[in-house]
Amino acid sequence: GDELFTMSVSVAPEFADKAVEALAEVMSSLDSGEVAVHELEMAKRRYLAMVTDRSKGQQKSNSDYVERCAAAFLYNAPLSSDKEILAFLKSRDLDSETELRLFNNVTSALLDGCLNLTVECRYGGMLEMDSSHLKEVFTSAWERGEGMVCKAPVDSLPLPGPGVKQKLHSSRPEHLSDGVLWIFENGFKVVYKRCDTEGRLHYSLALNGGYGNIRNLSKGEGAYMSDYLGLCRVSGLSGEEFRLALETEGMTMDTEVNISNMLIKGSLPEDRPELLMGVLLALANEREMDQEEFDYYKACADVAFEYSRGNVADRISAIDSLMCPDNIYSSVKVPGVLTEDFPDKAEAFLETQMRKMNDGLLVLMGNIEETKLRKLLQLYVGGFTTTDRSFPRTVVSYQPVSGACVYTVEGNQNSADVTMSVRLPLTVENYMASSIAAEVLRQEISEAISGTGAYIRLAHNCRIYPQERFNIMVTLGEASADGFATGTELAGFDVALDRLRGVLDGLASLNITDDTLSKYKTTLKGHLALQMKTPEYWMHALSMRYLDGKDLTSGYEAKIDAVTAEKVKMILASLTEASKVEYIIRK
């Protein structure tokens, strides 16, 4: 931040001393200049990737600019844009040894075990006042940390190499992305869109079938499937070793498993496409379950839920269980549902997924010459297992509760989360109209609660599986009185809640003028145009097109222009009859 550098660790209370020791030893080693070249290089690659992603297509709110200007005035913080910062970082030409020396000078000046470090321990959100014991633990560990050297990562990834060359079955333009679609002889499909991605190759492997296909899944277990792949041993390396090895190579990788699909996505240096293919082959063919890693993950999950009690994720979990009590395929994590045989179920699911690699799509976005990339792919795709069998999705059925319910609990501060869900076919027309409806609702609520000292956040989405639905969540929070001018009269949280309810009860009678509708159409066009500058948008759009049969992109401007006020009012009016849960926290 502008004034403080903060590092925090969350652990079970009985491990607080161990956490303080770990922080002290690491900071002490930084202070004494024990950073190795490989550490600095890895950190630089990670930071560069983060800034690259941040510089692409992100909308800035007014508050972002206000905070940046305030920081520039108070702390001489830079006003440079993310693109300018990225250009500066890429233009630097320092050898690693010189840069390491400069870095060590900075850390040595920044860190000091006695002068400028404050150690705090909080339990249940409350600050533990007795800090004398923690100070002793910290001081002792700081002395031990001098001379502690970071363990070097794996020298090289033991990845599969090229195999039997595959012929190209067909090549044709891909009209949604303005790229090219390659289908190889074994059925493996690749969409490549050549574009400037600032030296990064972005990838997404989307496979048909999600945790809705897993038999005998306990209620809520499916939400943990996204994490399982990171727990496996790959090419003889533990999940942690494999992740660190990828980071050392400058590669990021995330896994997402939802009820209908599975995605492996991330980015890496543009000149390393063979690294990507080797990693994907290793995940498909050289993966094994790691029971010890799962046991550790399961224990950590319980601690994480204890720490997150009362936060947004915890509230969403409670709302989900209230709204969909009979849905065993919930995407929301809840504590205590992981069974001992979860790794067996997860491994069986992954084995099935990786044996039908033609039942999916690999999307690549970067600035590599097409012929060069296609020839490299021909050397690798033959290593994937494909099949002629069809694997239809399991039909999952559940019914959200009808009507509305109010659930009230005690907490640290007043808040209310109102969630509404209504059946809505996911056509492109409904998608655009519902997006505008959400913005209309945001504006109506913002105007209604003005002067109360409360604020709102609104999130919305359109789901495909297991039902095509439109969902909205409005969070009403109580702003800190410190942010208002002295003597400001505020109506209070209860008045804000009443006004919010008044807006939601009157949705069927909202009036939307042509001028208002035109304004929201222009805003939506600008938002989508900005998103289309990011690789993430196209990877999501393409997987939705080829796996789910939904195209929400083609001709989007004309589809937005075609939205009528009556269509928007119809969607808003349907919310008055939607499944609705109010989750209220009283201070």
Coordinates of C-alpha atoms in Angstrom, one line a residue:
G1 CA 0.0 0.0 0.0
D2 CA 0.9 3.7 0.1
E3 CA 2.0 3.7 3.8
L4 CA 2.3 0.0 4.9
F5 CA 3.5 -3.3 3.6
T6 CA 1.4 -6.0 5.2
M7 CA 1.8 -9.8 5.1
S8 CA -0.8 -12.0 6.8
V9 CA -1.2 -15.7 7.5
S10 CA -4.3 -17.5 8.6
V11 CA -3.9 -20.6 10.7
A12 CA -5.7 -22.6 13.4
P13 CA -5.1 -20.9 16.8
E14 CA -2.8 -23.6 18.1
F15 CA -0.4 -22.9 15.2
A16 CA -0.1 -19.1 15.7
D17 CA 3.4 -19.4 17.1
K18 CA 4.5 -21.4 14.2
A19 CA 3.1 -18.9 11.8
V20 CA 4.9 -16.0 13.5
E21 CA 8.1 -18.0 13.5
A22 CA 7.8 -18.6 9.7
L23 CA 7.2 -14.9 9.0
A24 CA 10.1 -13.8 11.2
E25 CA 12.6 -16.3 9.7
V26 CA 11.7 -15.4 6.1
M27 CA 11.8 -11.6 6.7
S28 CA 15.1 -11.9 8.5
S29 CA 16.6 -13.8 5.6
L30 CA 15.4 -11.1 3.3
D31 CA 16.9 -8.5 5.5
S32 CA 20.3 -10.3 5.6
G33 CA 20.4 -10.5 1.8
E34 CA 19.8 -14.2 1.3
V35 CA 17.6 -13.9 -1.8
A36 CA 18.8 -16.0 -4.7
V37 CA 18.8 -15.1 -8.3
H38 CA 16.2 -17.8 -9.2
E39 CA 13.8 -16.3 -6.5
L40 CA 14.1 -12.8 -7.9
E41 CA 13.7 -14.0 -11.5
M42 CA 10.6 -16.0 -10.6
A43 CA 9.0 -13.1 -8.7
K44 CA 9.7 -10.8 -11.7
R45 CA 8.0 -13.2 -14.1
R46 CA 5.0 -13.5 -11.8
Y47 CA 4.7 -9.8 -11.4
L48 CA 5.2 -9.1 -15.1
A49 CA 2.4 -11.6 -15.9
M50 CA 0.1 -9.9 -13.4
V51 CA 0.8 -6.4 -14.8
T52 CA 0.2 -7.7 -18.3
D53 CA -3.2 -9.1 -17.4
R54 CA -4.1 -5.9 -15.5
S55 CA -3.3 -3.7 -18.5
K56 CA -5.8 -5.5 -20.7
G57 CA -9.4 -4.4 -21.0
Q58 CA -10.1 -3.6 -17.3
Q59 CA -12.7 -0.9 -16.6
K60 CA -11.7 1.8 -14.1
S61 CA -14.3 3.2 -11.7
N62 CA -14.3 6.8 -10.6
S63 CA -13.2 5.7 -7.2
D64 CA -10.1 4.1 -8.8
Y65 CA -9.0 7.5 -10.2
V66 CA -9.8 9.4 -7.0
E67 CA -7.7 7.0 -5.0
R68 CA -4.8 7.2 -7.4
C69 CA -4.9 11.0 -7.4
A70 CA -5.0 11.1 -3.6
A71 CA -2.0 8.7 -3.4
A72 CA -0.1 10.8 -5.9
F73 CA -0.7 14.0 -3.9
L74 CA 0.0 12.4 -0.5
Y75 CA 2.8 10.0 -1.3
N76 CA 4.1 10.9 -4.7
A77 CA 2.7 7.6 -6.0
P78 CA 2.9 7.3 -9.8
L79 CA 0.0 8.3 -12.1
S80 CA 1.2 6.0 -14.9
S81 CA -1.3 3.7 -16.5
D82 CA -0.8 -0.1 -16.3
K83 CA 0.3 -0.1 -19.9
E84 CA 2.9 2.6 -19.2
I85 CA 4.2 0.6 -16.2
L86 CA 4.3 -2.5 -18.3
A87 CA 6.3 -0.8 -21.1
F88 CA 8.8 0.5 -18.5
L89 CA 9.3 -2.9 -16.9
K90 CA 9.9 -4.5 -20.3
S91 CA 12.3 -1.8 -21.3
R92 CA 14.6 -2.3 -18.3
D93 CA 18.0 -3.8 -19.2
L94 CA 19.8 -4.8 -16.0
D95 CA 21.8 -8.0 -15.6
S96 CA 20.4 -10.4 -12.9
E97 CA 23.4 -9.9 -10.5
T98 CA 23.1 -6.1 -10.5
E99 CA 19.3 -6.2 -10.1
L100 CA 19.7 -8.7 -7.2
R101 CA 22.2 -6.4 -5.5
L102 CA 19.7 -3.4 -5.8
F103 CA 16.9 -5.5 -4.6
N104 CA 18.8 -6.7 -1.5
N105 CA 19.7 -3.0 -0.8
V106 CA 16.0 -2.2 -0.8
T107 CA 14.9 -5.1 1.4
S108 CA 17.7 -4.4 3.9
A109 CA 16.6 -0.8 4.2
L110 CA 12.9 -1.7 4.5
L111 CA 13.0 -4.5 7.0
D112 CA 14.3 -4.3 10.5
G113 CA 13.4 -6.7 13.4
C114 CA 13.2 -3.9 16.0
L115 CA 12.4 -0.6 14.3
N116 CA 9.5 -0.7 11.8
L117 CA 7.8 -4.1 12.1
T118 CA 4.5 -4.6 14.0
V119 CA 3.2 -8.1 14.8
E120 CA -0.5 -8.5 15.5
C121 CA -2.5 -11.6 16.2
R122 CA -6.3 -11.6 15.8
Y123 CA -8.7 -14.3 16.8
G124 CA -12.3 -14.1 15.7
G125 CA -11.7 -10.7 14.3
M126 CA -10.5 -9.3 17.7
L127 CA -7.0 -8.1 18.4
E128 CA -5.2 -10.1 21.0
M129 CA -3.9 -7.5 23.4
D130 CA -1.1 -9.6 25.1
S131 CA 1.7 -9.2 22.5
S132 CA 4.7 -9.9 24.9
H133 CA 4.7 -13.6 24.1
L134 CA 4.4 -13.0 20.3
K135 CA 7.3 -10.5 20.5
E136 CA 9.5 -13.1 22.2
V137 CA 8.6 -15.7 19.6
F138 CA 9.2 -13.2 16.7
T139 CA 12.6 -12.0 18.1
S140 CA 13.9 -15.5 18.6
A141 CA 12.9 -16.6 15.1
W142 CA 14.3 -13.4 13.6
E143 CA 17.7 -14.4 14.9
R144 CA 17.4 -17.9 13.5
G145 CA 16.4 -16.6 10.1
E146 CA 19.7 -14.9 9.3
G147 CA 21.5 -17.1 6.8
M148 CA 18.4 -19.1 5.9
V149 CA 18.5 -19.8 2.2
C150 CA 15.5 -20.6 0.0
K151 CA 15.3 -24.1 -1.4
A152 CA 16.1 -24.1 -5.1
P153 CA 13.2 -25.2 -7.3
V154 CA 13.4 -28.2 -9.6
D155 CA 16.1 -27.6 -12.2
S156 CA 13.9 -28.8 -15.1
L157 CA 10.4 -30.2 -15.6
P158 CA 10.4 -33.9 -16.6
L159 CA 7.8 -33.4 -19.2
P160 CA 6.7 -35.7 -22.1
G161 CA 8.1 -34.7 -25.5
P162 CA 6.8 -35.0 -29.1
G163 CA 5.3 -38.3 -30.1
V164 CA 3.8 -39.6 -33.3
K165 CA 3.1 -36.8 -35.7
Q166 CA -0.6 -36.2 -36.4
K167 CA -1.9 -35.2 -39.8
L168 CA -4.2 -32.1 -40.0
H169 CA -7.7 -33.3 -40.8
S170 CA -9.2 -29.9 -41.5
S171 CA -8.5 -26.2 -41.2
R172 CA -11.1 -23.4 -41.5
P173 CA -11.7 -19.9 -40.3
E174 CA -13.3 -19.5 -36.9
H175 CA -15.8 -16.8 -37.4
L176 CA -16.7 -16.0 -33.7
S177 CA -13.1 -15.0 -32.8
D178 CA -11.8 -14.2 -36.3
G179 CA -9.2 -16.9 -35.7
V180 CA -8.7 -20.4 -37.2
L181 CA -10.0 -23.8 -36.2
W182 CA -7.7 -26.8 -36.6
I183 CA -9.0 -30.4 -36.3
F184 CA -6.4 -33.1 -36.2
E185 CA -6.6 -36.6 -37.4
N186 CA -7.4 -38.0 -33.9
G187 CA -10.2 -35.4 -33.4
F188 CA -8.3 -33.0 -31.2
K189 CA -9.6 -29.5 -31.8
V190 CA -7.6 -26.2 -31.5
V191 CA -8.8 -22.6 -32.0
Y192 CA -5.9 -20.2 -32.5
K193 CA -6.4 -16.4 -32.6
R194 CA -3.3 -14.4 -33.5
C195 CA -3.2 -11.1 -31.6
D196 CA -0.8 -9.0 -29.6
T197 CA -0.8 -10.4 -26.0
E198 CA 2.3 -8.5 -24.8
G199 CA 4.6 -11.6 -25.2
R200 CA 2.3 -14.0 -23.4
L201 CA 0.6 -17.1 -24.9
H202 CA -2.8 -17.5 -23.3
Y203 CA -4.4 -20.9 -23.3
S204 CA -7.6 -22.6 -22.2
L205 CA -8.3 -26.4 -22.5
A206 CA -12.1 -26.8 -22.1
L207 CA -13.4 -30.4 -21.8
N208 CA -17.0 -31.4 -22.0
G209 CA -18.4 -32.8 -18.7
G210 CA -18.2 -31.6 -15.1
Y211 CA -18.8 -32.8 -11.6
G212 CA -22.5 -33.3 -12.6
N213 CA -21.1 -36.5 -14.2
I214 CA -19.6 -37.9 -11.0
R215 CA -21.6 -40.8 -9.4
N216 CA -22.2 -41.0 -5.7
L217 CA -21.1 -37.4 -5.0
S218 CA -21.9 -36.2 -1.6
K219 CA -23.8 -32.9 -1.2
G220 CA -21.4 -30.0 -1.8
E221 CA -18.3 -32.1 -2.7
G222 CA -18.4 -31.0 -6.3
A223 CA -17.4 -27.4 -5.4
Y224 CA -14.0 -28.8 -4.3
M225 CA -13.3 -30.5 -7.7
S226 CA -11.5 -27.4 -9.0
D227 CA -8.8 -27.8 -6.5
Y228 CA -8.1 -31.5 -6.9
L229 CA -5.8 -31.4 -9.9
G230 CA -3.4 -29.2 -7.9
L231 CA -3.1 -31.9 -5.3
C232 CA -2.0 -34.6 -7.7
R233 CA 1.6 -35.8 -8.3
V234 CA 2.5 -35.0 -11.9
S235 CA 5.6 -36.4 -13.7
G236 CA 6.9 -37.6 -10.3
L237 CA 6.6 -34.2 -8.7
S238 CA 4.3 -33.3 -5.8
G239 CA 1.5 -30.8 -6.5
E240 CA 3.5 -28.0 -4.8
E241 CA 6.8 -28.9 -6.6
F242 CA 5.0 -28.9 -9.9
R243 CA 3.3 -25.5 -9.3
L244 CA 6.7 -24.0 -8.3
A245 CA 8.4 -25.5 -11.3
L246 CA 5.7 -23.9 -13.6
E247 CA 6.2 -20.5 -11.9
T248 CA 9.9 -20.8 -12.4
E249 CA 9.2 -21.2 -16.1
G250 CA 6.9 -18.2 -16.0
M251 CA 3.8 -20.3 -16.5
T252 CA 0.5 -19.8 -14.7
M253 CA -2.2 -22.5 -14.5
D254 CA -5.7 -22.6 -13.0
T255 CA -8.2 -25.4 -13.0
E256 CA -12.0 -24.8 -12.9
V257 CA -14.5 -27.7 -12.8
N258 CA -18.2 -26.7 -12.8
I259 CA -21.3 -28.8 -13.0
S260 CA -21.0 -29.2 -16.8
N261 CA -17.4 -28.5 -18.0
M262 CA -13.8 -28.6 -16.9
L263 CA -11.2 -25.9 -17.8
I264 CA -7.4 -25.7 -17.5
K265 CA -6.3 -22.2 -18.3
G266 CA -3.5 -19.7 -17.8
S267 CA -0.6 -18.1 -19.7
L268 CA 3.1 -18.6 -20.3
P269 CA 5.9 -16.9 -22.3
E270 CA 5.0 -16.7 -26.0
D271 CA 8.1 -18.4 -27.2
R272 CA 7.4 -21.6 -25.1
P273 CA 4.4 -23.3 -26.7
E274 CA 6.2 -26.7 -26.4
L275 CA 6.2 -26.2 -22.6
L276 CA 2.4 -25.8 -22.6
M277 CA 1.9 -29.0 -24.7
G278 CA 4.3 -31.0 -22.4
V279 CA 2.5 -29.8 -19.3
L280 CA -0.9 -30.8 -20.7
L281 CA 0.4 -34.2 -21.8
A282 CA 1.8 -34.7 -18.3
L283 CA -1.5 -33.8 -16.7
A284 CA -3.3 -36.3 -19.0
N285 CA -0.9 -39.2 -18.9
E286 CA 1.5 -38.8 -15.9
R287 CA -0.8 -37.9 -13.0
E288 CA -1.5 -39.9 -9.8
M289 CA -3.4 -39.3 -6.6
D290 CA -1.5 -38.1 -3.6
Q291 CA -3.4 -39.1 -0.4
E292 CA -1.1 -37.3 1.9
E293 CA -1.6 -34.0 0.0
F294 CA -5.4 -34.5 0.1
D295 CA -5.4 -35.1 3.9
Y296 CA -3.4 -31.9 4.4
Y297 CA -5.8 -30.0 2.0
K298 CA -8.8 -31.3 3.9
A299 CA -7.4 -30.1 7.2
C300 CA -6.6 -26.7 5.7
A301 CA -10.1 -26.4 4.3
D302 CA -11.6 -26.6 7.8
V303 CA -9.3 -23.9 9.0
A304 CA -10.2 -21.7 6.0
F305 CA -13.9 -21.9 6.8
E306 CA -13.3 -20.9 10.4
Y307 CA -11.4 -17.9 9.2
S308 CA -14.0 -16.9 6.6
R309 CA -16.9 -17.0 9.0
G310 CA -19.2 -14.0 8.2
N311 CA -17.4 -12.9 5.0
V312 CA -19.0 -12.8 1.6
A313 CA -18.2 -16.5 0.7
D314 CA -19.6 -17.6 4.0
R315 CA -22.8 -15.7 3.4
I316 CA -23.2 -17.0 -0.1
S317 CA -22.8 -20.5 1.2
A318 CA -25.6 -19.9 3.7
I319 CA -27.8 -18.3 1.1
D320 CA -27.2 -21.2 -1.4
S321 CA -28.2 -23.8 1.2
L322 CA -31.4 -21.8 2.0
M323 CA -32.4 -21.2 -1.6
C324 CA -31.4 -24.7 -3.0
P325 CA -31.6 -27.1 -0.1
D326 CA -31.9 -30.2 -2.2
N327 CA -29.1 -29.4 -4.7
I328 CA -26.3 -31.8 -4.1
Y329 CA -24.3 -30.3 -7.0
S330 CA -23.9 -26.9 -5.6
S331 CA -20.9 -24.8 -6.7
V332 CA -20.6 -23.2 -3.3
K333 CA -18.1 -24.7 -0.8
V334 CA -19.5 -25.7 2.6
P335 CA -17.5 -27.1 5.5
G336 CA -17.4 -30.7 6.5
V337 CA -18.6 -32.3 3.3
L338 CA -15.4 -33.9 2.0
T339 CA -15.5 -37.6 2.3
E340 CA -12.5 -40.0 2.6
D341 CA -13.2 -41.4 -0.8
F342 CA -13.3 -38.0 -2.5
P343 CA -9.9 -38.5 -4.1
D344 CA -11.1 -41.8 -5.6
K345 CA -14.2 -40.2 -7.1
A346 CA -12.1 -37.2 -8.4
E347 CA -9.4 -39.4 -9.9
A348 CA -12.0 -41.6 -11.7
F349 CA -13.6 -38.4 -13.1
L350 CA -10.3 -37.0 -14.3
E351 CA -9.3 -40.3 -15.9
T352 CA -12.5 -40.3 -17.9
Q353 CA -12.0 -36.7 -18.9
M354 CA -8.4 -37.2 -20.0
R355 CA -9.3 -40.2 -22.1
K356 CA -11.7 -38.2 -24.4
M357 CA -9.6 -35.2 -25.3
N358 CA -11.4 -34.8 -28.6
D359 CA -14.5 -34.0 -26.6
G360 CA -13.3 -30.5 -25.9
L361 CA -11.4 -27.5 -27.3
L362 CA -7.9 -26.0 -26.8
V363 CA -7.9 -22.3 -27.3
L364 CA -4.6 -20.5 -27.9
M365 CA -4.1 -16.7 -28.1
G366 CA -0.8 -15.1 -28.9
N367 CA 1.5 -13.7 -31.6
I368 CA 3.0 -16.9 -33.1
E369 CA 3.2 -17.4 -36.8
E370 CA 0.3 -19.8 -37.7
T371 CA 2.3 -22.4 -39.7
K372 CA 5.0 -22.7 -37.0
L373 CA 2.4 -23.2 -34.3
R374 CA 0.4 -25.8 -36.3
K375 CA 3.5 -27.8 -37.1
L376 CA 4.5 -27.9 -33.4
L377 CA 0.9 -29.0 -32.4
Q378 CA 1.1 -31.8 -35.0
L379 CA 4.1 -33.2 -33.0
Y380 CA 2.3 -33.2 -29.7
V381 CA -1.5 -33.8 -30.1
G382 CA -0.9 -37.5 -30.9
G383 CA 0.0 -38.1 -27.3
F384 CA -3.5 -37.4 -26.1
T385 CA -6.1 -40.2 -25.9
T386 CA -9.2 -39.7 -27.9
T387 CA -12.3 -41.9 -28.5
D388 CA -15.3 -42.2 -30.8
R389 CA -17.6 -42.7 -27.9
S390 CA -20.1 -40.1 -26.9
F391 CA -20.2 -38.9 -23.3
P392 CA -23.5 -37.1 -22.7
R393 CA -23.8 -34.9 -19.6
T394 CA -25.7 -36.3 -16.7
V395 CA -29.1 -34.6 -16.3
V396 CA -29.1 -32.8 -13.0
S397 CA -32.4 -31.6 -11.5
Y398 CA -33.2 -29.4 -8.5
Q399 CA -35.8 -26.8 -7.7
P400 CA -35.0 -23.6 -5.8
V401 CA -37.4 -22.8 -3.0
S402 CA -40.4 -20.8 -4.2
G403 CA -41.3 -17.5 -2.6
A404 CA -39.2 -15.4 -0.2
C405 CA -37.6 -16.1 3.1
V406 CA -35.7 -13.9 5.6
Y407 CA -32.8 -15.2 7.6
T408 CA -31.3 -13.0 10.4
V409 CA -28.0 -13.6 12.3
E410 CA -25.8 -11.6 14.6
G411 CA -22.4 -10.3 13.4
N412 CA -19.8 -7.6 13.6
Q413 CA -21.6 -5.1 11.4
N414 CA -25.0 -4.5 9.8
S415 CA -25.5 -5.9 6.3
A416 CA -28.1 -7.5 4.1
D417 CA -27.6 -9.8 1.1
V418 CA -30.7 -10.2 -1.1
T419 CA -30.5 -12.9 -3.7
M420 CA -33.1 -13.5 -6.4
S421 CA -33.2 -16.3 -9.0
V422 CA -35.7 -16.7 -11.9
R423 CA -36.0 -19.1 -14.9
L424 CA -34.9 -17.3 -18.1
P425 CA -33.9 -19.0 -21.4
L426 CA -30.4 -18.0 -22.2
T427 CA -30.9 -16.5 -25.6
V428 CA -28.6 -13.6 -26.7
E429 CA -31.6 -11.3 -26.5
N430 CA -32.4 -12.3 -22.9
Y431 CA -28.7 -12.0 -22.0
M432 CA -28.4 -8.5 -23.2
A433 CA -31.7 -7.4 -21.8
S434 CA -30.9 -9.0 -18.4
S435 CA -27.6 -7.2 -18.3
I436 CA -29.4 -3.9 -18.8
A437 CA -32.0 -4.8 -16.3
A438 CA -29.3 -5.3 -13.7
E439 CA -27.9 -1.9 -14.3
V440 CA -31.3 -0.3 -14.1
L441 CA -31.8 -2.0 -10.7
R442 CA -28.4 -0.9 -9.5
Q443 CA -29.2 2.8 -10.3
E444 CA -32.7 2.6 -8.8
I445 CA -31.4 1.2 -5.5
S446 CA -28.4 3.7 -5.4
E447 CA -30.8 6.6 -5.7
A448 CA -33.2 5.1 -3.1
I449 CA -30.6 4.7 -0.4
S450 CA -28.9 8.0 -0.9
G451 CA -28.5 9.9 2.4
T452 CA -28.8 6.8 4.6
G453 CA -25.1 6.1 5.1
A454 CA -25.4 2.8 3.3
Y455 CA -23.9 1.5 0.0
I456 CA -24.7 -1.4 -2.3
R457 CA -22.9 -3.9 -4.4
L458 CA -24.8 -5.8 -7.2
A459 CA -23.7 -8.9 -8.9
H460 CA -25.6 -10.8 -11.6
N461 CA -25.1 -13.8 -13.9
C462 CA -27.0 -16.0 -16.4
R463 CA -26.5 -19.7 -15.7
I464 CA -26.9 -22.5 -18.3
Y465 CA -26.8 -25.7 -16.1
P466 CA -28.6 -27.3 -14.4
Q467 CA -31.3 -24.8 -15.4
E468 CA -31.1 -21.6 -17.5
R469 CA -31.7 -18.9 -14.9
F470 CA -31.0 -15.2 -14.2
N471 CA -29.6 -14.5 -10.8
I472 CA -29.0 -11.3 -8.9
M473 CA -27.4 -10.6 -5.6
V474 CA -27.6 -7.2 -3.9
T475 CA -25.4 -6.6 -0.9
L476 CA -26.4 -3.6 1.3
G477 CA -23.6 -2.5 3.6
E478 CA -23.2 0.2 6.3
A479 CA -20.5 2.8 5.5
S480 CA -18.1 4.0 8.1
A481 CA -19.3 7.3 9.7
D482 CA -15.6 8.5 9.5
G483 CA -16.1 8.9 5.7
F484 CA -18.8 11.7 6.1
A485 CA -18.4 15.3 6.9
T486 CA -18.9 16.2 10.6
G487 CA -22.5 16.9 11.4
T488 CA -23.9 14.9 8.4
E489 CA -27.3 13.5 9.2
L490 CA -27.7 9.9 8.1
A491 CA -31.0 8.1 8.0
G492 CA -29.4 4.8 9.1
F493 CA -29.2 1.2 8.0
D494 CA -32.8 0.2 8.8
V495 CA -34.1 3.0 6.6
A496 CA -31.8 1.9 3.8
L497 CA -33.1 -1.7 4.2
D498 CA -36.7 -0.5 4.0
R499 CA -35.9 1.5 0.9
L500 CA -34.2 -1.4 -0.7
R501 CA -37.2 -3.6 -0.1
G502 CA -39.4 -0.9 -1.5
V503 CA -37.5 -0.8 -4.8
L504 CA -37.6 -4.6 -5.1
D505 CA -41.3 -4.7 -4.3
G506 CA -42.0 -2.1 -7.0
L507 CA -40.0 -3.6 -9.9
A508 CA -43.2 -4.4 -11.8
S509 CA -44.1 -0.7 -12.0
L510 CA -40.7 0.8 -12.9
N511 CA -40.8 3.3 -15.7
I512 CA -37.9 3.1 -18.2
T513 CA -37.7 6.0 -20.6
D514 CA -36.1 5.9 -24.0
D515 CA -33.3 8.2 -22.9
T516 CA -32.5 6.0 -19.9
L517 CA -32.5 2.8 -22.1
S518 CA -30.2 4.4 -24.6
K519 CA -27.8 5.4 -21.9
Y520 CA -27.6 1.8 -20.6
K521 CA -27.2 0.4 -24.1
T522 CA -24.2 2.6 -24.7
T523 CA -22.7 1.6 -21.4
L524 CA -23.2 -2.1 -22.1
K525 CA -21.6 -1.8 -25.6
G526 CA -18.6 0.0 -24.1
H527 CA -18.2 -2.7 -21.4
L528 CA -18.4 -5.6 -23.9
A529 CA -16.0 -3.8 -26.3
L530 CA -13.5 -3.4 -23.5
Q531 CA -13.9 -7.1 -22.4
M532 CA -13.3 -8.3 -26.0
K533 CA -9.8 -6.9 -25.8
T534 CA -8.9 -9.5 -23.2
P535 CA -7.8 -13.1 -24.0
E536 CA -10.0 -14.3 -21.0
Y537 CA -13.2 -13.1 -22.8
W538 CA -12.5 -15.0 -26.0
M539 CA -11.4 -18.2 -24.2
H540 CA -14.7 -18.1 -22.2
A541 CA -16.8 -17.2 -25.3
L542 CA -15.2 -20.0 -27.4
S543 CA -15.7 -22.7 -24.8
M544 CA -19.3 -21.6 -24.4
R545 CA -19.8 -21.7 -28.1
Y546 CA -18.3 -25.2 -28.8
L547 CA -19.2 -27.0 -25.5
D548 CA -22.5 -25.4 -24.6
G549 CA -23.8 -24.2 -28.0
K550 CA -24.2 -20.6 -26.9
D551 CA -23.0 -17.6 -28.9
L552 CA -23.5 -14.4 -27.0
T553 CA -20.9 -12.4 -29.0
S554 CA -21.7 -12.3 -32.7
G555 CA -23.5 -9.1 -33.7
Y556 CA -23.6 -8.0 -30.1
E557 CA -24.1 -4.3 -30.9
A558 CA -27.2 -5.0 -33.1
K559 CA -28.6 -7.4 -30.4
I560 CA -28.2 -4.6 -27.7
D561 CA -29.9 -2.1 -30.0
A562 CA -32.8 -4.4 -30.4
V563 CA -33.5 -4.6 -26.6
T564 CA -36.8 -2.8 -25.8
A565 CA -37.9 -1.1 -22.6
E566 CA -40.8 -3.7 -22.4
K567 CA -38.3 -6.6 -22.5
V568 CA -36.2 -5.0 -19.6
K569 CA -39.4 -4.3 -17.6
M570 CA -40.6 -7.9 -18.1
I571 CA -37.3 -9.3 -16.7
L572 CA -37.4 -6.9 -13.8
A573 CA -41.1 -7.7 -13.1
S574 CA -40.3 -11.4 -13.1
L575 CA -37.9 -10.9 -10.2
T576 CA -40.9 -10.0 -8.0
E577 CA -42.0 -13.6 -8.4
A578 CA -38.5 -15.1 -8.2
S579 CA -37.0 -17.3 -5.5
K580 CA -35.7 -14.8 -3.0
V581 CA -33.6 -15.0 0.1
E582 CA -32.8 -12.1 2.5
Y583 CA -29.7 -12.8 4.6
I584 CA -29.5 -10.1 7.2
I585 CA -26.7 -9.6 9.7
R586 CA -27.5 -7.4 12.8
K587 CA -24.7 -5.8 14.7

